[in-house]
Amino acid sequence: MKRFLAFAAAMLVLLAASGCAMRAGADLLKAPKPDKDNQAITDELELLKGWDGVYTTPYAGTNRNAVQMKDLDGDGIEEVVAFFQTPKGGNRFETVVLGKRDEAYVQLGSIAGTGTQINSVSYPILDKTGRCGILICWQQVSESENRFSLAVCTGGQVRTLLEGAYSSILPADLDSDGAQELVVLNVPEGGRSTATIYEYDAAADAMNLAGEAPLSGVAKVIYKVAAGYIADRQPAVFAEERIEGGAGRQTDIFVYSQTDGLRNLALETESGQGKSTYRAVAVNAYDVNGDGMTEIPRAVRMVGSESGAADAAYMLDWYLYSAGAEPAYVMTTYRNVSQGWDFTISKAWHDAVRAVKGTENGSEYTCFVIFDPEGDDIPLLTVYYLLGEENRRTLDSADGMILLGSTSTATIAARIPAAASGSSLALTEEQVKERFSLVADDWNAPLS
Ligand SMILES: [Ca+2]
Ligand SMILES: [Ca+2]
Ligand SMILES: [Ca+2]
């Protein structure tokens, strides 16, 4: 009993910290007193959860409280969404939705599910009136059997409109009409990998299948799914995948319109086999030039690395995909994947310069050299990756070091070797700084 009271008290704190604390204005100026809403909510939930139910929290995502406040039907009043496991340690879950009626909170409905835990909960915007769905993802023992439920709250009732299996799932407004669609990716073991898109139909109060498109046939594991933009700032969903027997990455790019349905642009170019986005290096799609649109890299062997050498050095040709045209070349960079930086490779450098990695006085370096198959390579630029304080001091005391950037663990600096002077491919300090950039953690911005 003691533990129960402590937990109930903790729940009140939790509620105060989540929804209610966010109510700004007059509420905050009133003298402190027990919030009547919180008490009513807690009382009602205690009744509903039963003697063997316990509160549970979503494992991942941005909404991780056991009790969440969200205006689901767009009427300006928040509903309460609470997550229970019944019984504790079991595999059954119940999501209860409460609505405010005068001073009381009453149950509007519940969403049942089974699994090992609730993976995540989100609230896709289903129409322009501000109606939100409740999207619950349930973790199963075998990840390939994960399931989701999408429920809505209409007319004071909660109904589950859609359930199914998923490998990855993402709400995104792909046709820019102000309402989010639901994009569900499935990579079943031994089966056909597909993406499906569902759209909310307010008149029918239903989630309708709006389109389907295959993933690239060789897709094996989806690493990451995110929304971003292709050419002309058209919204798209990017799925980063590993393929069978390949260490690199490929990207499937999904776009949607009412007229053309769901399309996978990675399947529509060149070979038609979806191989056009595969690259032998593990680099995700990325907004490489910072214009808000996401480019896809193609790995190109640097000069001197053509013949399948084990230490082959790659650079990346970045392409912007388009719904109505072939991909357009944007730029080329050398990407140091482990150190997290890009260096722009100019046209003049493209077929003349390669990168050589090594270690000097305990510091890793990357040297760009003019490749000479007959004689000695001519060094043009050395980029140092300096870890820790001591190396920072080395940097401070060294002549001719150009500071390029720093991360939480390392400082990155460069030196132009004396041997570079006189080469038409040599860079000035200013050019070196211009061409260097740290790779942002987030590989593209979420759709706003
Ligand atoms: Ca409401
Ligand atoms: Ca939409
Ligand atoms: Ca870009």
mmCIF file of C-alpha atoms in Angstrom, residues 77 112 118 134 194 259 316 382 388 411 423 433:
data_model
loop_
_atom_site.group_PDB
_atom_site.id
_atom_site.type_symbol
_atom_site.label_atom_id
_atom_site.label_comp_id
_atom_site.label_asym_id
_atom_site.label_seq_id
_atom_site.Cartn_x
_atom_site.Cartn_y
_atom_site.Cartn_z
ATOM 1 C CA ILE A 77 -9.610 20.702 -24.646
ATOM 2 C CA ALA A 112 -5.704 -3.014 -26.519
ATOM 3 C CA ILE A 118 5.112 -0.252 -26.037
ATOM 4 C CA ILE A 134 -2.980 7.902 -31.552
ATOM 5 C CA THR A 194 6.728 -2.930 -49.455
ATOM 6 C CA THR A 259 -2.706 11.413 -59.000
ATOM 7 C CA LEU A 316 31.028 10.800 -52.767
ATOM 8 C CA THR A 382 46.974 17.196 -44.376
ATOM 9 C CA GLY A 388 42.350 15.492 -25.980
ATOM 10 C CA THR A 411 39.853 19.205 -32.741
ATOM 11 C CA SER A 423 51.123 23.064 -57.688
ATOM 12 C CA LYS A 433 38.244 26.498 -44.630
#
